[in-house]
Coordinates of C-alpha atoms in Angstrom, one line a residue:
X1 CA -92.2 6.6 -25.0
X2 CA -95.2 7.5 -27.2
X3 CA -94.6 10.8 -29.0
X4 CA -91.9 11.8 -26.6
X5 CA -88.7 13.2 -28.0
X6 CA -85.3 11.8 -27.2
X7 CA -83.1 13.7 -24.8
X8 CA -80.9 16.3 -26.3
X9 CA -77.1 15.6 -26.4
X10 CA -75.1 17.5 -23.9
X11 CA -73.5 20.7 -25.0
X12 CA -70.1 20.4 -26.8
X13 CA -68.4 22.6 -24.2
X14 CA -69.5 20.3 -21.2
X15 CA -67.5 17.3 -22.5
X16 CA -64.1 16.7 -20.8
X17 CA -61.2 17.5 -23.0
X18 CA -59.3 14.6 -24.4
X19 CA -56.1 13.7 -22.4
X20 CA -52.9 15.0 -24.1
X21 CA -49.4 13.6 -23.5
X22 CA -46.8 15.7 -22.0
X23 CA -44.8 17.6 -24.6
X24 CA -41.3 16.5 -25.3
X25 CA -39.5 13.7 -27.1
X26 CA -39.9 10.1 -25.9
X27 CA -36.1 9.5 -25.3
X28 CA -35.9 12.5 -23.0
X29 CA -38.7 11.0 -20.8
X30 CA -36.8 7.7 -20.5
X31 CA -34.1 9.5 -18.4
X32 CA -36.6 9.6 -15.6
X33 CA -37.5 5.8 -15.8
X34 CA -35.8 3.6 -13.2
X35 CA -34.3 1.0 -15.5
X36 CA -32.2 -1.9 -14.3
X37 CA -29.3 -0.2 -16.1
X38 CA -26.7 -2.6 -15.1
X39 CA -28.5 -5.5 -16.7
X40 CA -28.7 -3.4 -19.9
X41 CA -25.0 -2.7 -19.7
X42 CA -24.2 -6.3 -19.2
X43 CA -26.0 -7.1 -22.5
X44 CA -23.9 -4.4 -24.4
X45 CA -25.9 -1.3 -24.1
X46 CA -24.1 1.9 -25.1
X47 CA -23.4 3.5 -21.7
X48 CA -23.2 7.1 -22.9
X49 CA -26.6 6.9 -24.9
X50 CA -28.1 5.0 -21.9
X51 CA -27.1 7.7 -19.4
X52 CA -28.7 10.3 -21.7
X53 CA -31.9 8.4 -21.6
X54 CA -31.7 7.2 -25.4
X55 CA -32.8 3.7 -24.6
X56 CA -33.6 2.6 -28.1
X57 CA -30.3 3.9 -29.6
X58 CA -28.4 2.6 -26.7
X59 CA -29.7 -1.0 -27.3
X60 CA -28.6 -1.1 -30.9
X61 CA -25.4 -2.5 -29.7
X62 CA -27.0 -5.1 -27.4
X63 CA -25.9 -8.8 -27.5
X64 CA -27.7 -11.9 -26.4
X65 CA -25.0 -12.9 -24.0
X66 CA -24.3 -11.2 -20.7
X67 CA -21.1 -9.6 -19.7
X68 CA -21.2 -9.5 -15.9
X69 CA -17.7 -7.8 -15.6
X70 CA -18.9 -5.0 -17.7
X71 CA -21.8 -4.4 -15.5
X72 CA -19.9 -4.5 -12.3
X73 CA -17.4 -1.9 -13.7
X74 CA -20.3 0.3 -14.7
X75 CA -21.7 0.2 -11.2
X76 CA -18.3 0.8 -9.6
X77 CA -17.9 3.9 -11.8
X78 CA -21.3 5.2 -10.8
X79 CA -20.4 4.8 -7.1
X80 CA -17.2 6.8 -7.7
X81 CA -19.1 9.4 -9.6
X82 CA -21.4 9.9 -6.5
X83 CA -18.4 10.5 -4.5
X84 CA -17.1 13.0 -7.0
X85 CA -14.2 10.7 -7.9
X86 CA -12.9 10.7 -11.5
X87 CA -10.3 8.2 -12.5
X88 CA -7.6 8.9 -15.0
X89 CA -6.2 6.1 -17.2
X90 CA -3.3 5.4 -14.7
X91 CA -5.6 5.5 -11.7
X92 CA -7.8 2.8 -13.3
X93 CA -4.9 0.8 -14.4
X94 CA -3.5 0.7 -10.8
X95 CA -6.9 -0.4 -9.4
X96 CA -7.1 -3.1 -12.1
X97 CA -3.6 -4.2 -11.4
X98 CA -4.5 -4.8 -7.7
X99 CA -7.8 -6.4 -8.4
X100 CA -9.7 -3.5 -6.7
X101 CA -11.4 -1.7 -9.6
X102 CA -14.8 -3.3 -9.0
X103 CA -14.7 -3.8 -5.4
X104 CA -12.7 -1.7 -3.0
X105 CA -12.9 -4.1 -0.2
X106 CA -11.1 -6.9 -2.1
X107 CA -7.8 -8.1 -0.7
X108 CA -5.3 -6.7 -3.2
X109 CA -3.0 -8.9 -5.5
X110 CA -0.8 -8.4 -8.5
X111 CA -2.7 -8.9 -11.7
X112 CA -0.5 -7.5 -14.6
X113 CA -2.6 -9.3 -17.1
X114 CA -5.6 -7.1 -16.1
X115 CA -3.7 -4.0 -17.3
X116 CA -3.7 -2.6 -20.8
X117 CA -0.1 -3.5 -22.1
X118 CA 0.4 0.3 -23.0
X119 CA -0.2 1.4 -19.5
X120 CA 1.7 -1.5 -17.7
X121 CA 5.0 0.1 -17.7
X122 CA 3.7 3.2 -16.0
X123 CA 1.9 1.0 -13.5
X124 CA 5.2 -0.9 -12.6
X125 CA 7.1 2.4 -12.2
X126 CA 4.6 3.4 -9.6
X127 CA 4.9 0.1 -7.8
X128 CA 8.6 0.4 -8.0
X129 CA 8.4 3.8 -6.3
X130 CA 6.4 2.2 -3.4
X131 CA 8.8 -0.8 -3.1
X132 CA 11.8 1.4 -2.9
X133 CA 10.1 3.6 -0.2
X134 CA 9.4 0.8 2.2
X135 CA 12.6 -1.3 1.6
X136 CA 13.6 -2.8 4.9
X137 CA 10.3 -2.0 6.6
X138 CA 8.3 -4.8 8.2
X139 CA 4.9 -5.4 9.6
X140 CA 5.1 -7.8 12.6
X141 CA 2.6 -9.7 14.4
X142 CA 0.5 -8.6 17.5
X143 CA 0.1 -11.5 19.9
X144 CA -2.1 -9.3 22.1
X145 CA -4.9 -9.8 19.5
X146 CA -4.1 -13.5 18.6
X147 CA -1.3 -15.6 17.1
X148 CA -1.7 -14.3 13.5
X149 CA -2.9 -10.7 14.3
X150 CA -1.1 -7.9 12.4
X151 CA 0.7 -5.0 14.4
X152 CA -1.4 -1.9 13.4
X153 CA 1.3 0.4 14.3
X154 CA 3.7 -1.2 11.9
X155 CA 1.0 -1.2 9.2
X156 CA 0.4 2.6 9.8
X157 CA 4.0 3.4 9.7
X158 CA 4.6 1.6 6.3
X159 CA 1.4 3.0 4.8
X160 CA 2.3 6.6 5.7
X161 CA 5.8 6.1 4.2
X162 CA 4.4 4.5 1.1
X163 CA 1.7 7.0 0.3
X164 CA 3.9 10.1 1.0
X165 CA 6.6 8.6 -1.4
X166 CA 4.0 7.7 -4.2
X167 CA 2.3 11.1 -3.9
X168 CA 5.8 13.0 -4.2
X169 CA 6.7 11.0 -7.3
X170 CA 3.3 10.7 -9.0
X171 CA 1.3 13.8 -7.9
X172 CA -1.3 13.2 -10.7
X173 CA -2.6 10.1 -9.0
X174 CA -5.9 10.4 -7.1
X175 CA -6.2 9.0 -3.4
X176 CA -8.0 5.8 -4.5
X177 CA -4.9 4.9 -6.7
X178 CA -2.4 5.9 -4.0
X179 CA -4.2 3.8 -1.3
X180 CA -4.6 0.7 -3.5
X181 CA -0.8 0.7 -3.9
X182 CA -0.1 1.1 -0.2
X183 CA -2.7 -1.6 0.6
X184 CA -1.0 -4.0 -1.7
X185 CA 2.5 -3.7 -0.3
X186 CA 1.4 -3.5 3.3
X187 CA -0.7 -6.7 2.8
X188 CA 2.2 -8.5 1.3
X189 CA 4.4 -7.5 4.3
X190 CA 1.9 -8.7 6.8
X191 CA 1.3 -11.9 5.0
X192 CA 5.1 -12.6 4.9
X193 CA 5.3 -12.0 8.7
X194 CA 2.3 -14.4 9.4
X195 CA 4.0 -17.1 7.4
X196 CA 7.2 -17.1 9.6
X197 CA 7.9 -18.9 12.8
X198 CA 7.6 -16.6 15.7
X199 CA 11.4 -16.7 16.3
X200 CA 12.1 -15.4 12.7
X201 CA 9.4 -12.7 13.1
X202 CA 11.1 -11.4 16.2
X203 CA 14.5 -11.4 14.4
X204 CA 13.1 -9.6 11.3
X205 CA 11.4 -7.0 13.5
X206 CA 14.9 -6.2 15.1
X207 CA 13.9 -7.7 18.5
X208 CA 15.9 -10.9 18.1
X209 CA 17.7 -12.1 21.1
X210 CA 20.7 -13.4 19.4
X211 CA 22.0 -17.0 19.0
X212 CA 22.2 -19.9 21.4
X213 CA 20.0 -19.2 24.4
X214 CA 18.3 -16.2 22.5
X215 CA 20.2 -13.6 24.4
X216 CA 19.0 -15.0 27.7
X217 CA 22.5 -16.0 28.8
X218 CA 21.9 -14.3 32.2
X219 CA 18.7 -16.1 32.8
X220 CA 18.5 -19.8 33.6
X221 CA 14.7 -19.9 34.0
X222 CA 11.7 -17.7 33.6
X223 CA 8.0 -18.0 34.5
X224 CA 5.2 -16.5 32.5
X225 CA 1.7 -16.1 33.9
X226 CA -1.5 -14.3 33.0
X227 CA -4.6 -12.8 34.7
X228 CA -6.3 -16.2 34.7
X229 CA -3.6 -17.9 36.8
X230 CA -2.2 -19.9 33.8
X231 CA 1.6 -20.5 34.0
X232 CA 4.4 -21.5 31.7
X233 CA 8.0 -22.1 32.4
X234 CA 11.0 -21.4 30.2
X235 CA 14.4 -22.9 30.7
X236 CA 17.6 -21.9 29.1
X237 CA 18.5 -25.3 27.7
X238 CA 15.2 -25.5 25.9
X239 CA 14.9 -25.4 22.1
X240 CA 13.3 -21.8 21.8
X241 CA 14.1 -18.4 23.0
X242 CA 12.5 -16.9 25.9
X243 CA 11.1 -14.0 23.9
X244 CA 9.5 -16.4 21.4
X245 CA 8.0 -18.6 24.1
X246 CA 6.6 -15.6 25.9
X247 CA 4.8 -14.1 22.9
X248 CA 3.5 -17.4 22.0
X249 CA 2.0 -17.7 25.5
X250 CA 0.4 -14.3 25.0
X251 CA -1.0 -15.3 21.6
X252 CA -2.5 -18.4 23.0
X253 CA -4.0 -16.8 26.1
X254 CA -4.8 -13.1 25.4
X255 CA -8.3 -12.2 25.3
X256 CA -10.6 -9.2 26.3
X257 CA -10.9 -10.4 29.8
X258 CA -7.2 -11.5 29.9
X259 CA -4.9 -8.6 29.4
X260 CA -2.3 -8.8 32.2
X261 CA 0.9 -10.8 31.7
X262 CA 3.9 -11.4 33.8
X263 CA 7.5 -12.5 33.2
X264 CA 9.3 -13.4 36.5
X265 CA 12.8 -14.3 37.2
X266 CA 12.5 -15.9 40.7
X267 CA 16.2 -16.4 41.1
X268 CA 17.0 -12.8 40.7
X269 CA 13.8 -11.6 42.4
X270 CA 12.6 -9.3 39.6
X271 CA 10.0 -9.3 36.9
X272 CA 7.8 -7.3 34.6
X273 CA 4.1 -7.1 34.3
X274 CA 2.5 -6.0 31.1
X275 CA -0.9 -4.2 31.1
X276 CA -2.2 -4.4 27.6
X277 CA -5.5 -2.7 28.5
X278 CA -3.6 0.4 29.5
X279 CA -0.6 0.4 27.2
X280 CA 1.6 0.3 30.4
X281 CA 4.2 -1.9 32.1
X282 CA 5.5 -2.3 35.6
X283 CA 8.9 -3.4 36.6
X284 CA 9.1 -5.1 40.0
X285 CA 12.3 -5.5 42.0
X286 CA 12.8 -7.3 45.3
X287 CA 14.4 -4.9 47.7
X288 CA 14.3 -7.2 50.8
X289 CA 13.4 -10.8 50.9
X290 CA 10.9 -12.0 53.5
X291 CA 12.4 -13.3 56.8
X292 CA 11.1 -14.7 59.9
X293 CA 7.6 -14.4 58.7
X294 CA 7.8 -10.9 57.5
X295 CA 6.7 -9.9 54.0
X296 CA 9.2 -9.1 51.2
X297 CA 9.6 -5.5 50.1
X298 CA 9.3 -4.7 46.5
X299 CA 10.0 -1.6 44.3
X300 CA 7.3 -1.3 41.8
X301 CA 7.8 1.3 38.9
X302 CA 5.5 2.1 36.0
X303 CA 6.0 3.3 32.5
X304 CA 3.9 4.0 29.4
X305 CA 4.3 1.8 26.4
X306 CA 4.1 2.8 22.7
X307 CA 2.1 0.0 21.1
X308 CA 3.2 -3.4 20.3
X309 CA 6.7 -2.3 19.0
X310 CA 7.3 -0.8 22.5
X311 CA 6.2 -4.0 24.3
X312 CA 8.6 -6.0 22.1
X313 CA 11.4 -3.7 22.9
X314 CA 10.8 -3.9 26.7
X315 CA 10.4 -7.7 26.8
X316 CA 13.6 -8.3 24.8
X317 CA 15.5 -5.9 26.9
X318 CA 14.3 -7.6 30.2
X319 CA 15.1 -11.0 28.9
X320 CA 18.6 -9.9 28.0
X321 CA 19.5 -8.0 31.1
X322 CA 16.6 -7.9 33.6
X323 CA 15.1 -4.8 35.3
X324 CA 18.4 -2.8 35.1
X325 CA 18.3 -3.1 31.3
X326 CA 15.0 -1.2 31.3
X327 CA 16.5 2.0 32.8
X328 CA 16.9 3.6 29.3
X329 CA 13.3 2.8 28.3
X330 CA 11.5 5.1 30.9
X331 CA 10.7 7.4 32.5
X332 CA 9.7 5.2 35.3
X333 CA 7.4 6.3 38.0
X334 CA 6.8 4.9 41.5
X335 CA 3.9 7.1 42.4
X336 CA 0.7 5.7 41.1
X337 CA -1.2 9.0 41.0
X338 CA 1.6 10.6 39.1
X339 CA 1.6 7.5 36.5
X340 CA -2.3 7.9 36.2
X341 CA -2.0 11.6 35.3
X342 CA 0.7 10.8 32.6
X343 CA -1.6 8.1 31.2
X344 CA -4.6 10.5 30.9
X345 CA -2.5 13.2 29.3
X346 CA -1.4 10.7 26.7
X347 CA -5.0 9.6 26.2
X348 CA -6.1 13.2 25.7
X349 CA -3.5 14.0 23.0

């Protein structure tokens, strides 16, 4: 080190400049921070200030206790905003009345206490409009899909009627509000049907067979079979109607690999075969009984069926009056190729 001189410091211009923070007020930068906003909202944060990124100002109203419902409503409103949905006061009140303000997948119910008392009369006017529109309409069961399954065709008919009536009377309502009202009333109608005995469900749906033997006065015995060779007998002096017994048999047995069911009147030599997989039916009439070892000769005719309501009508008609009673429910086709063309045309519509 001797008489050496210490090294000179580097020139001032070579030193790196000090780091400068980006310009702009701090609250503005908070808008870009991914806060757990729902937790802040649950603790009372001012939502308007929070959305503007003014975190400190928003938290002036914070509380120690958490309000989960407030946070859930905040998240539900954010989801609606992303869809471009804006609720008016009556829209929000209807969603709260049905218990579907927070979660749209919730099964609806009537919750008048959840609605602001000032808005409750308006809510009840909307509900009354819907109830009047569907007076007398029912949603039956669909045994093809199980003993308690709902008839989707009935549901869609009631839903369309309700929503059209509510939109006419209350055009200011958004789709979410209209749908929650129709969902409420359709659910109640379906629940009512599921809670009834099958005979009552048939009567209510307009397919009742009458009193006594259930409209089966011309039938003394019927045999029900499925595609798995299961069999059930119905006798006229039994406690239940033939229609109710048959649909219970279907509800117990129907499955994805078991969709063909038959009703046969052996004494009259006639029957019907229901093809659920194809929305079709065949009626089978014996033209000539087998004699001397010869095979019997049958007339087989096919028809298309319009959903569960169509099947109910056809089964009830056959039970009341046999194959002859089905004439008015055609057209009936004997040519299989012609029937398949008709089926494809319907499918393509």
